Amino acid sequence: MSNERFSRQSFLGEGSQPIFERAVVAVAGLGGGGSHVVQQLAHIGFLNYVIYDLDVVEDSNLNRLIGATEQDAADAMPKIDVARRIITGLRPRARVDAFQCRWQENVGPLHRADLIFGCVDGFSERRELEAFARRSLTPLLDVGMDVHCVGNEPPRMGGQVILSMPGGPCMFCMGFLNERNLAREGERYGAAGGRPQVVWPNAILASTAVGIAVDLLNDWTRSLRGAVYMSYDGNKGTVQPHIRLQYLSEVECPHYPLSLVGDPLTRLSLSAEAEASVR
Amino acid sequence: MTTGIRLTRTLYEHMLGDLRRPHEYAYERVGFVSAKTANISSEHALVLLTEYRPVLDEQYIPDPYSGARINSAAIREAMQRALDTGGGVFHVHMHEGRGKPGFSTMDAEETPRIVAGLRTAAPEAAHGMLLLSGNHCTAWVWLPGAGEPGTPAKVSVVGYPMALLV
C-alpha cells in the first residue's frame, strides 16, 4: 500500500497505521449504523474484521444502508456481503470474517476482536452484547438512535454513543440500561412505528464512535481517559457528553466486576473436546 | 491456532510498578498473575489475566548468578492459588528497557518447571510465563492438554489507551 493513501491522516502519529492494521474490529449489526462504521473503518485502513448480520437487503433499507443498491435489494443480498464489498473495495487484502447470523449464534470469532461496535437493535440485545464484552475484556462501542413521537409535537430524534470499558462504568451504571426500559422493550424500541431510521443521524453517531475508537487505539488526543456517553439530539443537531457522566462513581462497576471475567463454560467444553479427541 | 492474552491497563500498570521496585538483594522482582480463559477453540484461545500477587521480599533467595531466585514457599503459594481456584497462573517478571524482551537461558530452563507444578495443580487452566519490558512483552502459554508452550499472537492492554504489547 502506498504511503500516499494515508498521508492525510499522518497527523494521527507515525505508529498509527500499523495499529489499525493489526487491530481486529467487530461490528455486530450492519444496518444503518453498522454500515457507516465498516465503511469508515475501511477508509481509515483497518484490515481485520469480524462482522455479523442475519438480514438481507430490502427496499426499506435503502434509505440508509450504506453501500446497498436497488439491485442488492432485488437480489436479497445479505448485508454482510454488502459490508464485505465496501471493505474489500477499499482494502482488498482485508480479512473479513463475516457471519450471516446473530452474533449470539457464533460467539467464537468475536473473541478475536480487540474492539466491538455494537450496532444492534434494542436494549436487551445491548445488554447481552455488553455482558459478552465484559466477560472477554473487550471494549464495546454502542451506537444507536431512536425517534419518539409524543402527541402533536414534532418527532424527537435522539441517539447515543457509549464506550463501555471493562472495569469502568457499564450501560447500567450510566443509566442507559435499566430494568424499566428492558421490561418495556418487549413491546417496541421506538415509539414512532416500525423502527424509524434515517441516514444522517446514523452517520453522525457512527462517525462519533469511529473517532472514539481511533483515539482509544492510538491515543492521538492523549485526552480519552474515562467513560464516554455521548448524547445526540437530532432536533438540535448536537452531540454532547451526557449529563449522567457527571454523577458516575469512581468505584469499579458493580454489574460486571473484573473478578467475573472469563467464560466458566470454557473448561467444560474443553473437557468435552478432550474426551472427544481421546475417542 | 492463535492465542491472545488480555489484561486491563490497571493490572498492567500495577504489575509494572511492582516489578520495578528495587529489592534488597535480588536484581529483579517476580510475581504471579491469575488467568482465566474466555474462549478456547481449534482456531483461537483467549486468556485473560486478572489478579497480580507479588512475591514477598522474604521469599527471595540470595543468588549472584540469577536476577531473582524465589523460594519454595512462593511457588507453593502460587500452586495453592491454582488449586483453590482451578484457574491459571502466570509467572511474571520484567527486564527493564524498551522493545521485545527475551527469556534468559535460566528463565527458559527453570520457569517451565514452576509452570509444570501449576499445571499439575490446575490441569484444565492455561498457565504460562510472562516477561515484560517497558513497552513490550514475551510470553509462553501452556494451554490445557498442550505438550509444548505456544507464544501469543497478541497481548493487549485494555484501557485508556489500548496498547498492543505483542
Short mmCIF file of C-alpha atoms in Angstrom, two decimals:
data_model
loop_
_atom_site.label_atom_id
_atom_site.label_comp_id
_atom_site.label_asym_id
_atom_site.label_seq_id
_atom_site.Cartn_x
_atom_site.Cartn_y
_atom_site.Cartn_z
CA MET A 1 0.00 0.00 0.00
CA SER A 2 1.44 3.36 -0.94
CA ASN A 3 2.10 5.85 1.81
CA GLU A 4 0.08 8.34 -0.21
CA ARG A 5 -3.14 6.52 0.71
CA PHE A 6 -2.96 7.56 4.33
CA SER A 7 -0.86 10.71 4.04
CA ARG A 8 -3.75 12.96 5.05
CA GLN A 9 -4.16 11.13 8.34
CA SER A 10 -0.47 11.03 9.17
CA PHE A 11 -1.12 13.58 11.94
CA LEU A 12 -2.51 10.64 13.91
CA GLY A 13 1.05 9.55 14.56
CA GLU A 14 3.73 7.52 12.88
CA GLY A 15 2.76 4.29 14.57
CA SER A 16 -0.97 4.60 13.94
CA GLN A 17 -1.34 2.75 10.66
CA PRO A 18 0.29 -0.47 11.95
CA ILE A 19 -2.03 -0.31 14.97
CA PHE A 20 -5.09 -0.01 12.72
CA GLU A 21 -3.84 -2.83 10.53
CA ARG A 22 -3.29 -5.21 13.44
CA ALA A 23 -6.43 -4.44 15.38
CA VAL A 24 -9.37 -6.78 14.97
CA VAL A 25 -12.63 -4.84 14.90
CA ALA A 26 -16.01 -6.49 15.23
CA VAL A 27 -19.27 -4.97 14.11
CA ALA A 28 -22.46 -6.57 15.36
CA GLY A 29 -25.29 -5.34 13.19
CA LEU A 30 -24.70 -3.95 9.71
CA GLY A 31 -27.79 -1.82 9.27
CA GLY A 32 -27.98 1.95 9.32
CA GLY A 33 -25.25 2.41 11.92
CA GLY A 34 -23.03 -0.59 11.24
CA SER A 35 -22.79 0.04 7.51
CA HIS A 36 -21.38 3.51 8.18
CA VAL A 37 -18.96 2.07 10.72
CA VAL A 38 -17.44 -0.54 8.40
CA GLN A 39 -17.12 1.98 5.61
CA GLN A 40 -15.22 4.41 7.80
CA LEU A 41 -13.01 1.70 9.30
CA ALA A 42 -12.06 0.57 5.81
CA HIS A 43 -11.23 4.12 4.76
CA ILE A 44 -9.03 4.50 7.83
CA GLY A 45 -7.19 1.35 6.88
CA PHE A 46 -8.37 -1.37 9.25
CA LEU A 47 -7.60 -4.81 7.90
CA ASN A 48 -9.21 -7.31 10.26
CA TYR A 49 -12.96 -7.57 10.65
CA VAL A 50 -15.46 -9.83 12.33
CA ILE A 51 -18.95 -8.85 11.18
CA TYR A 52 -22.42 -10.16 11.91
CA ASP A 53 -25.85 -9.58 10.49
CA LEU A 54 -28.63 -12.03 9.89
CA ASP A 55 -30.57 -9.91 7.43
CA VAL A 56 -30.64 -9.42 3.69
CA VAL A 57 -31.08 -6.08 1.93
CA GLU A 58 -34.67 -4.96 1.46
CA ASP A 59 -36.17 -1.94 -0.25
CA SER A 60 -36.98 -0.42 3.11
CA ASN A 61 -33.24 -0.41 3.97
CA LEU A 62 -32.19 1.68 1.01
CA ASN A 63 -32.92 5.00 2.71
CA ARG A 64 -29.92 4.47 4.97
CA LEU A 65 -27.90 1.31 4.30
CA ILE A 66 -24.52 2.50 3.10
CA GLY A 67 -23.24 0.67 0.06
CA ALA A 68 -26.50 -1.07 -0.77
CA THR A 69 -28.12 -0.70 -4.19
CA GLU A 70 -31.52 -1.38 -5.69
CA GLN A 71 -30.05 -4.46 -7.29
CA ASP A 72 -28.90 -5.73 -3.89
CA ALA A 73 -32.46 -5.40 -2.63
CA ALA A 74 -33.78 -7.19 -5.70
CA ASP A 75 -31.21 -9.95 -5.14
CA ALA A 76 -31.89 -10.08 -1.40
CA MET A 77 -28.16 -9.79 -0.88
CA PRO A 78 -27.04 -10.49 2.69
CA LYS A 79 -25.96 -7.34 4.50
CA ILE A 80 -22.67 -8.99 5.39
CA ASP A 81 -21.89 -9.19 1.67
CA VAL A 82 -22.62 -5.50 1.20
CA ALA A 83 -20.26 -4.76 4.08
CA ARG A 84 -17.63 -7.12 2.70
CA ARG A 85 -17.86 -5.40 -0.69
CA ILE A 86 -17.32 -1.99 0.91
CA ILE A 87 -14.35 -3.20 2.95
CA THR A 88 -12.57 -5.15 0.24
CA GLY A 89 -13.25 -2.43 -2.30
CA LEU A 90 -11.08 -0.16 -0.19
CA ARG A 91 -8.77 -2.76 1.33
CA PRO A 92 -8.54 -5.80 -0.93
CA ARG A 93 -6.26 -7.66 1.45
CA ALA A 94 -8.53 -7.22 4.43
CA ARG A 95 -9.55 -10.32 6.33
CA VAL A 96 -13.31 -10.24 6.72
CA ASP A 97 -14.84 -12.97 8.86
CA ALA A 98 -18.49 -12.47 8.02
CA PHE A 99 -21.37 -14.35 9.60
CA GLN A 100 -24.94 -14.22 8.43
CA CYS A 101 -26.41 -14.88 11.82
CA ARG A 102 -26.98 -13.16 15.11
CA TRP A 103 -23.68 -12.71 16.92
CA GLN A 104 -25.00 -14.84 19.78
CA GLU A 105 -25.17 -17.82 17.46
CA ASN A 106 -21.43 -17.83 16.78
CA VAL A 107 -19.54 -16.03 19.52
CA GLY A 108 -16.23 -17.83 18.97
CA PRO A 109 -14.86 -15.42 16.35
CA LEU A 110 -16.00 -12.44 18.41
CA HIS A 111 -13.32 -13.33 20.96
CA ARG A 112 -10.70 -12.27 18.41
CA ALA A 113 -11.97 -8.71 18.43
CA ASP A 114 -9.94 -6.01 20.14
CA LEU A 115 -12.91 -3.69 19.95
CA ILE A 116 -16.59 -4.34 19.32
CA PHE A 117 -19.00 -1.91 17.70
CA GLY A 118 -22.49 -2.72 18.89
CA CYS A 119 -24.94 -1.54 16.26
CA VAL A 120 -27.76 -3.74 17.43
CA ASP A 121 -31.44 -3.09 17.98
CA GLY A 122 -32.98 -2.88 21.36
CA PHE A 123 -31.96 -2.72 24.98
CA SER A 124 -31.98 -6.43 25.60
CA GLU A 125 -29.51 -7.19 22.85
CA ARG A 126 -27.32 -4.35 24.04
CA ARG A 127 -27.30 -5.89 27.50
CA GLU A 128 -26.29 -9.26 26.07
CA LEU A 129 -23.52 -7.78 23.96
CA GLU A 130 -22.15 -5.75 26.84
CA ALA A 131 -22.17 -8.81 29.09
CA PHE A 132 -20.20 -10.70 26.46
CA ALA A 133 -17.76 -7.82 26.01
CA ARG A 134 -17.18 -7.57 29.74
CA ARG A 135 -16.58 -11.31 30.10
CA SER A 136 -13.98 -11.22 27.34
CA LEU A 137 -12.31 -7.94 28.43
CA THR A 138 -13.26 -6.22 25.21
CA PRO A 139 -14.18 -2.54 24.93
CA LEU A 140 -17.63 -2.05 23.42
CA LEU A 141 -18.78 0.99 21.48
CA ASP A 142 -22.54 1.09 21.45
CA VAL A 143 -24.19 3.09 18.69
CA GLY A 144 -27.91 3.67 18.47
CA MET A 145 -30.62 6.09 17.51
CA ASP A 146 -34.32 6.34 18.08
CA VAL A 147 -37.28 8.54 17.19
CA HIS A 148 -40.13 9.27 19.56
CA CYS A 149 -43.47 10.83 18.75
CA VAL A 150 -45.50 12.36 21.54
CA GLY A 151 -48.88 13.88 20.77
CA ASN A 152 -48.79 16.62 18.18
CA GLU A 153 -45.21 17.59 18.93
CA PRO A 154 -42.61 17.20 16.20
CA PRO A 155 -40.88 13.79 16.34
CA ARG A 156 -37.93 13.76 18.71
CA MET A 157 -34.79 12.21 17.29
CA GLY A 158 -32.07 11.10 19.64
CA GLY A 159 -29.22 8.69 19.92
CA GLN A 160 -26.14 7.71 21.82
CA VAL A 161 -22.59 6.53 21.57
CA ILE A 162 -21.35 4.77 24.67
CA LEU A 163 -17.90 3.40 25.30
CA SER A 164 -18.22 0.54 27.74
CA MET A 165 -14.74 -0.21 29.04
CA PRO A 166 -14.16 -3.35 31.13
CA GLY A 167 -13.81 -2.32 34.75
CA GLY A 168 -15.36 1.07 34.09
CA PRO A 169 -19.00 2.14 34.21
CA CYS A 170 -21.33 0.00 32.15
CA MET A 171 -24.55 0.93 30.40
CA PHE A 172 -26.45 0.20 33.63
CA CYS A 173 -24.10 2.45 35.62
CA MET A 174 -24.68 5.19 33.03
CA GLY A 175 -28.42 4.80 33.30
CA PHE A 176 -28.84 3.96 29.64
CA LEU A 177 -29.99 0.47 30.52
CA ASN A 178 -32.39 -0.11 33.38
CA GLU A 179 -34.99 -2.62 34.36
CA ARG A 180 -37.78 -0.35 33.22
CA ASN A 181 -36.65 0.06 29.63
CA LEU A 182 -35.67 -3.58 29.40
CA ALA A 183 -39.11 -4.58 30.55
CA ARG A 184 -40.79 -2.13 28.20
CA GLU A 185 -38.84 -3.35 25.26
CA GLY A 186 -40.94 -6.39 24.81
CA GLU A 187 -43.42 -4.03 23.27
CA ARG A 188 -41.20 -1.95 21.00
CA TYR A 189 -37.92 0.01 20.91
CA GLY A 190 -39.08 3.20 19.19
CA ALA A 191 -42.37 4.93 19.61
CA ALA A 192 -42.95 6.23 16.09
CA GLY A 193 -43.95 3.00 14.42
CA GLY A 194 -41.75 0.37 12.69
CA ARG A 195 -38.38 1.46 14.00
CA PRO A 196 -37.96 4.80 12.27
CA GLN A 197 -34.48 5.28 10.87
CA VAL A 198 -32.85 7.82 8.60
CA VAL A 199 -29.37 8.06 7.23
CA TRP A 200 -27.95 11.26 8.72
CA PRO A 201 -28.15 10.57 12.45
CA ASN A 202 -26.61 7.17 11.83
CA ALA A 203 -23.76 8.91 10.05
CA ILE A 204 -23.21 11.32 12.92
CA LEU A 205 -23.32 8.60 15.56
CA ALA A 206 -21.17 6.15 13.61
CA SER A 207 -18.61 8.88 12.92
CA THR A 208 -18.53 9.76 16.60
CA ALA A 209 -17.97 6.12 17.52
CA VAL A 210 -15.24 5.61 14.95
CA GLY A 211 -13.47 8.73 16.16
CA ILE A 212 -13.53 7.41 19.71
CA ALA A 213 -12.21 4.04 18.50
CA VAL A 214 -9.29 5.64 16.71
CA ASP A 215 -8.43 7.71 19.76
CA LEU A 216 -8.70 4.69 22.02
CA LEU A 217 -6.34 2.70 19.84
CA ASN A 218 -3.67 5.29 19.11
CA ASP A 219 -4.24 7.91 21.83
CA TRP A 220 -3.74 10.77 19.40
CA THR A 221 -5.62 13.29 21.56
CA ARG A 222 -4.00 11.99 24.77
CA SER A 223 -7.20 13.01 26.50
CA LEU A 224 -9.50 9.99 26.34
CA ARG A 225 -9.15 8.72 29.88
CA GLY A 226 -12.60 7.78 31.08
CA ALA A 227 -16.14 6.75 30.32
CA VAL A 228 -17.80 8.03 27.17
CA TYR A 229 -21.53 8.60 26.86
CA MET A 230 -22.29 10.98 24.01
CA SER A 231 -25.86 12.04 23.62
CA TYR A 232 -27.25 13.07 20.26
CA ASP A 233 -30.14 15.47 19.88
CA GLY A 234 -31.27 15.14 16.29
CA ASN A 235 -33.70 18.03 16.54
CA LYS A 236 -30.99 20.46 17.63
CA GLY A 237 -28.18 18.77 15.72
CA THR A 238 -25.93 18.47 18.76
CA VAL A 239 -23.73 15.73 20.18
CA GLN A 240 -22.51 16.29 23.70
CA PRO A 241 -21.42 14.36 26.78
CA HIS A 242 -24.45 13.06 28.62
CA ILE A 243 -25.18 14.78 31.90
CA ARG A 244 -25.11 11.46 33.74
CA LEU A 245 -21.33 11.31 33.25
CA GLN A 246 -21.02 13.97 35.95
CA TYR A 247 -22.57 11.68 38.51
CA LEU A 248 -20.72 8.46 37.79
CA SER A 249 -18.99 6.81 40.68
CA GLU A 250 -15.27 6.13 40.56
CA VAL A 251 -15.71 2.67 42.01
CA GLU A 252 -15.49 -0.45 39.90
CA CYS A 253 -18.65 -1.32 38.01
CA PRO A 254 -20.79 -3.41 40.36
CA HIS A 255 -22.70 -5.03 37.50
CA TYR A 256 -19.67 -6.57 35.80
CA PRO A 257 -16.86 -6.94 38.35
CA LEU A 258 -13.50 -7.80 36.87
CA SER A 259 -13.35 -10.83 39.12
CA LEU A 260 -16.03 -12.42 36.95
CA VAL A 261 -14.31 -12.18 33.58
CA GLY A 262 -13.80 -15.30 31.54
CA ASP A 263 -16.13 -17.99 30.42
CA PRO A 264 -16.92 -20.56 33.09
CA LEU A 265 -18.01 -22.97 30.38
CA THR A 266 -14.63 -22.96 28.66
CA ARG A 267 -13.28 -25.64 30.95
CA LEU A 268 -16.35 -27.80 30.48
CA SER A 269 -16.21 -27.55 26.72
CA LEU A 270 -12.50 -28.25 26.85
CA SER A 271 -13.11 -31.39 28.82
CA ALA A 272 -15.68 -32.46 26.26
CA GLU A 273 -13.26 -31.74 23.43
CA ALA A 274 -10.51 -33.64 25.18
CA GLU A 275 -12.82 -36.62 25.69
CA ALA A 276 -13.89 -36.49 22.07
CA SER A 277 -10.28 -36.43 20.91
CA VAL A 278 -9.45 -39.41 23.09
CA ARG A 279 -12.22 -41.42 21.47
CA MET B 1 -4.33 -21.97 16.41
CA THR B 2 -3.63 -18.48 17.69
CA THR B 3 -3.59 -17.35 21.30
CA GLY B 4 -4.36 -13.90 22.59
CA ILE B 5 -3.74 -12.53 26.07
CA ARG B 6 -5.63 -9.57 27.52
CA LEU B 7 -5.23 -7.61 30.71
CA THR B 8 -6.57 -4.31 31.94
CA ARG B 9 -4.40 -1.24 31.98
CA THR B 10 -4.90 -1.02 35.73
CA LEU B 11 -3.46 -4.50 36.18
CA TYR B 12 -0.66 -3.85 33.70
CA GLU B 13 0.46 -0.68 35.43
CA HIS B 14 0.17 -2.34 38.82
CA MET B 15 2.48 -5.14 37.67
CA LEU B 16 5.00 -2.74 36.14
CA GLY B 17 5.01 -0.65 39.28
CA ASP B 18 5.58 -3.62 41.50
CA LEU B 19 8.22 -5.29 39.36
CA ARG B 20 10.20 -2.05 39.17
CA ARG B 21 10.58 -1.78 42.93
CA PRO B 22 14.16 -2.41 43.98
CA HIS B 23 14.83 -5.36 46.26
CA GLU B 24 17.44 -5.54 48.96
CA TYR B 25 19.49 -8.16 47.14
CA ALA B 26 17.57 -9.56 44.17
CA TYR B 27 18.24 -7.83 40.86
CA GLU B 28 14.71 -8.42 39.59
CA ARG B 29 11.30 -8.96 41.10
CA VAL B 30 8.84 -11.73 40.38
CA GLY B 31 5.09 -12.05 40.70
CA PHE B 32 2.30 -14.39 39.78
CA VAL B 33 -0.81 -13.30 37.94
CA SER B 34 -4.04 -15.28 37.80
CA ALA B 35 -5.50 -16.17 34.44
CA LYS B 36 -8.88 -17.21 33.11
CA THR B 37 -9.87 -18.38 29.69
CA ALA B 38 -12.62 -16.66 27.76
CA ASN B 39 -12.53 -18.94 24.78
CA ILE B 40 -10.66 -21.95 23.52
CA SER B 41 -11.46 -23.37 20.13
CA SER B 42 -9.43 -25.14 17.50
CA GLU B 43 -8.67 -21.74 15.94
CA HIS B 44 -8.26 -19.31 18.78
CA ALA B 45 -7.68 -19.17 22.50
CA LEU B 46 -8.17 -16.08 24.62
CA VAL B 47 -6.51 -15.87 28.02
CA LEU B 48 -7.42 -13.09 30.44
CA LEU B 49 -5.02 -12.02 33.18
CA THR B 50 -6.91 -10.98 36.28
CA GLU B 51 -5.13 -10.58 39.60
CA TYR B 52 -1.48 -9.96 40.40
CA ARG B 53 0.31 -11.04 43.54
CA PRO B 54 3.92 -10.08 44.12
CA VAL B 55 6.43 -12.47 45.60
CA LEU B 56 7.14 -11.23 49.10
CA ASP B 57 10.50 -9.67 49.91
CA GLU B 58 11.47 -12.50 52.23
CA GLN B 59 10.68 -15.14 49.62
CA TYR B 60 13.73 -14.26 47.51
CA ILE B 61 16.92 -16.31 47.89
CA PRO B 62 20.27 -14.55 47.51
CA ASP B 63 21.84 -15.85 44.31
CA PRO B 64 24.55 -13.89 42.49
CA TYR B 65 24.03 -15.97 39.35
CA SER B 66 20.38 -15.13 38.69
CA GLY B 67 18.30 -11.97 38.51
CA ALA B 68 15.85 -13.35 41.02
CA ARG B 69 15.56 -16.69 42.72
CA ILE B 70 12.43 -17.35 44.74
CA ASN B 71 11.92 -19.92 47.44
CA SER B 72 9.59 -22.89 47.60
CA ALA B 73 7.07 -21.03 49.76
CA ALA B 74 6.43 -18.53 46.95
CA ILE B 75 5.96 -21.33 44.46
CA ARG B 76 3.73 -23.29 46.82
CA GLU B 77 1.52 -20.25 47.30
CA ALA B 78 1.12 -19.87 43.56
CA MET B 79 0.30 -23.57 43.23
CA GLN B 80 -2.19 -23.33 46.06
CA ARG B 81 -3.88 -20.47 44.29
CA ALA B 82 -4.20 -22.57 41.13
CA LEU B 83 -5.51 -25.48 43.17
CA ASP B 84 -8.04 -23.38 45.09
CA THR B 85 -9.44 -21.57 42.08
CA GLY B 86 -8.91 -24.10 39.31
CA GLY B 87 -7.67 -21.13 37.32
CA GLY B 88 -4.43 -20.42 35.56
CA VAL B 89 -1.35 -18.71 36.95
CA PHE B 90 1.42 -16.97 35.05
CA HIS B 91 4.91 -16.35 36.37
CA VAL B 92 5.80 -12.71 35.66
CA HIS B 93 9.00 -10.75 35.75
CA MET B 94 10.47 -7.79 33.95
CA HIS B 95 13.57 -6.80 32.02
CA GLU B 96 13.74 -3.03 32.11
CA GLY B 97 14.15 -1.24 28.80
CA ARG B 98 12.08 -0.98 25.66
CA GLY B 99 11.44 -3.36 22.82
CA LYS B 100 10.78 -7.06 22.79
CA PRO B 101 12.47 -8.74 25.75
CA GLY B 102 13.84 -12.26 25.58
CA PHE B 103 13.80 -15.01 28.18
CA SER B 104 17.29 -15.70 29.50
CA THR B 105 18.66 -19.21 29.33
CA MET B 106 17.95 -19.55 33.03
CA ASP B 107 14.36 -18.28 32.56
CA ALA B 108 13.80 -20.77 29.77
CA GLU B 109 15.18 -23.67 31.77
CA GLU B 110 13.83 -23.02 35.23
CA THR B 111 10.49 -21.23 34.93
CA PRO B 112 8.85 -24.04 32.91
CA ARG B 113 9.45 -26.26 35.95
CA ILE B 114 7.37 -23.90 38.04
CA VAL B 115 4.71 -23.88 35.34
CA ALA B 116 4.69 -27.67 35.35
CA GLY B 117 3.73 -27.56 39.01
CA LEU B 118 0.98 -25.07 38.31
CA ARG B 119 -0.37 -27.29 35.54
CA THR B 120 -0.48 -30.21 37.90
CA ALA B 121 -2.46 -28.14 40.39
CA ALA B 122 -4.97 -26.89 37.80
CA PRO B 123 -4.73 -29.02 34.68
CA GLU B 124 -7.78 -27.53 33.00
CA ALA B 125 -6.43 -23.98 33.04
CA ALA B 126 -4.00 -22.06 30.89
CA HIS B 127 -0.69 -21.28 32.61
CA GLY B 128 2.46 -19.61 31.49
CA MET B 129 5.33 -17.23 31.90
CA LEU B 130 5.33 -13.58 31.01
CA LEU B 131 8.29 -11.27 30.62
CA LEU B 132 7.59 -7.55 30.44
CA SER B 133 9.72 -4.70 29.22
CA GLY B 134 8.76 -1.05 29.43
CA ASN B 135 6.54 -1.27 26.36
CA HIS B 136 6.54 -4.85 25.12
CA CYS B 137 6.45 -8.40 26.37
CA THR B 138 7.23 -12.01 25.64
CA ALA B 139 5.14 -14.92 26.82
CA TRP B 140 4.91 -18.66 26.70
CA VAL B 141 1.48 -20.12 27.21
CA TRP B 142 0.62 -23.70 28.06
CA LEU B 143 -2.99 -24.35 27.12
CA PRO B 144 -4.76 -27.25 28.81
CA GLY B 145 -3.59 -30.52 27.38
CA ALA B 146 -0.85 -28.94 25.28
CA GLY B 147 2.56 -30.56 25.44
CA GLU B 148 4.61 -27.58 24.40
CA PRO B 149 4.08 -23.90 25.14
CA GLY B 150 2.87 -21.53 22.48
CA THR B 151 3.65 -17.88 22.01
CA PRO B 152 0.70 -15.50 21.88
CA ALA B 153 -0.06 -13.78 18.60
CA LYS B 154 -1.26 -10.74 20.51
CA VAL B 155 -1.01 -9.38 24.05
CA SER B 156 -3.41 -6.48 24.56
CA VAL B 157 -3.72 -3.92 27.30
CA VAL B 158 -7.36 -2.91 27.65
CA GLY B 159 -7.99 0.59 28.93
CA TYR B 160 -7.29 4.22 28.20
CA PRO B 161 -5.49 3.95 25.86
CA MET B 162 -5.39 0.45 24.47
CA ALA B 163 -1.94 -0.96 23.76
CA LEU B 164 -0.53 -3.96 21.99
CA LEU B 165 2.49 -5.37 23.80
CA VAL B 166 2.90 -8.10 21.18
#
